[in-house]
């Protein structure tokens, strides 16, 4: 009983699609179910039945092989957790031996040219940033966990060799318990994981795009790309990060992983199984997560029960402006383990006031509870009440599960709201009635209420608790050993290929974007860690997407024709775009100092972020704005820098004695830079003719690095020079 209800709890809290009663019944019957890392991929017998992705918390002596024999596909294990897909048929099998708890996977949601110049990235690429660089991400693994990749886009070609820079793609099909590895020789026939989205293509272009002829290259254009795609479940995302880390370990390279994803349900304290697993991954790679795009929406309520004991009225609405149909999730958390009191109320949009208290929602821990206008729903559980008087306002149901969460000892109720109303307001073509949660508890108790932000939001009425975005930060970004990224605006207008200019009136250049999520957690942590350009960012567009939706061509911002093929670029906004900008910057920092870990990166951010934005009182600024150049300066002054040798067969660099001769590179002009062992530039030259250039005379004894960067590109070549004592 405990296991199946806990699985249902998590499933209810994280699914973003409408859930049929039969699906609830199946999940309700599911029994319940987290070693230093192993990649085991235990495969189940072939089956066509649906699978449910879930994070399993295992007992100390759990037999993973026996779980696999039951038909459970286990992709990875780490500590006492396993990333798995479970057959639905296990619903009738009773408790699983060795499994303490199952957390069904959430369905997550996805969240250049001018921004590179504004932040100094262009100068870092060219070695012009106050004598620092050039850095381009060479020798760093750029990992992406996302959906909608077009690996054949020219943005991912090496500009010199023409080879694809995406080393491989891992594709997860969690609902089928399948993991596929796609190698570059299969990209043309494979084409994409999904032609209905282009998110991963756009994100990868910002992170590490290398097509520079139109000035739209990414932040780390020479990093090694590893892309993982999935159904965007917790399991698919975490398993994808494991794949990136495996590749980085096998090749001996540092890794930065980008997760432009979010989920707003959860405790927002970093204690979920997802957060715990991700924290372990963050010990092996620097992981950047989107803060979220709900900074201007009413998706959270923070309420402290006053001495009077007055309850909070939290009014629910949809995100379609008319609100006749609601189908989404609400998560209620207490700061203690004492139960939360919940009553269903009704608010009139005409009077903007509470007009009825319909019924108390009785929570029986470990049971499916709720209120419905359909007697058939009561067959799912004896604790679902048929309340016919509710039908004067709505048809539908509010289902709930509650428990004391074992990971933080906080009482939690998660509700599925699925209602329909035909009553129209006399003031306009929108719903007259809104369901409301009347929330109460002991005096002094703090209660947090979160909406899923995609289907359910909160509606403000006079005299009641005011909803807002105070805790709008994505729950995924609240764990430890990760970097949470908010967004600023560097462009408020864009012109498409047909000459139409769109101006975004709510975007103000060089300000924090009002949609950027934020929050101060219960332990005092202020998020996001950093704010980076994310509004109206131009990056690569998926060709398979455009083939499926040709009408989208009208919105393209740039186009390239090469070798008889067309490629496009488009503008998008969100912390989804700011996150790869930050991840790319960290890749540049790692190139300078490969030993950096997540604590080092946070140290750099907190010591170099711009903390004097235009409006310092705005909490969306988090811990300040990203300053890539200042970060590099701080690194080189406070950390041991290192440069990796690069094997370039046609290198024009010739080492002889205590000097370096530079033959004319293929492209002129070319910049030559000489660095000491700390990464500081000590000499430089600009090659403008075919004559041999010499650099390095009269240097003190030591180890030096010389780099040559031909014109128009980022293919810097380097070699080490050892200067002997004179």
Short mmCIF file of C-alpha atoms in Angstrom, two decimals, residues 131-135 254 588-596 600 631-645 675-681 703-705 720:
data_model
loop_
_atom_site.label_atom_id
_atom_site.label_comp_id
_atom_site.label_asym_id
_atom_site.label_seq_id
_atom_site.Cartn_x
_atom_site.Cartn_y
_atom_site.Cartn_z
CA UNK A 131 45.33 40.11 -22.54
CA UNK A 132 43.45 36.87 -21.78
CA UNK A 133 42.77 34.05 -24.21
CA UNK A 134 41.95 33.04 -26.82
CA UNK A 135 39.67 30.39 -25.39
CA UNK A 254 36.22 18.07 -18.11
CA UNK A 588 35.82 28.58 -21.67
CA UNK A 589 36.82 28.84 -18.02
CA UNK A 590 37.46 25.10 -17.87
CA UNK A 591 39.69 25.36 -20.91
CA UNK A 592 41.79 27.85 -18.96
CA UNK A 593 41.63 25.86 -15.70
CA UNK A 594 40.56 22.24 -16.40
CA UNK A 595 40.56 21.29 -12.72
CA UNK A 596 37.56 23.49 -11.81
CA UNK A 600 35.11 26.55 -7.82
CA UNK A 631 35.59 35.45 -14.36
CA UNK A 632 38.61 34.55 -16.46
CA UNK A 633 40.72 37.21 -14.79
CA UNK A 634 39.72 35.89 -11.36
CA UNK A 635 40.50 32.31 -12.41
CA UNK A 636 43.95 33.12 -13.71
CA UNK A 637 44.76 35.08 -10.58
CA UNK A 638 43.44 32.53 -8.08
CA UNK A 639 43.53 29.08 -9.67
CA UNK A 640 46.23 27.03 -11.39
CA UNK A 641 45.76 27.42 -15.13
CA UNK A 642 46.72 24.83 -17.68
CA UNK A 643 46.71 24.53 -21.47
CA UNK A 644 46.26 21.20 -23.22
CA UNK A 645 48.51 20.41 -26.18
CA UNK A 675 51.29 32.90 -22.28
CA UNK A 676 53.21 32.00 -19.17
CA UNK A 677 52.38 28.94 -17.05
CA UNK A 678 49.62 30.82 -15.17
CA UNK A 679 47.79 31.61 -18.39
CA UNK A 680 48.74 35.30 -18.48
CA UNK A 681 49.65 36.75 -21.88
CA UNK A 703 57.18 27.03 -19.51
CA UNK A 704 55.16 29.04 -22.04
CA UNK A 705 52.24 28.42 -24.39
CA UNK A 720 54.48 24.51 -25.46
#
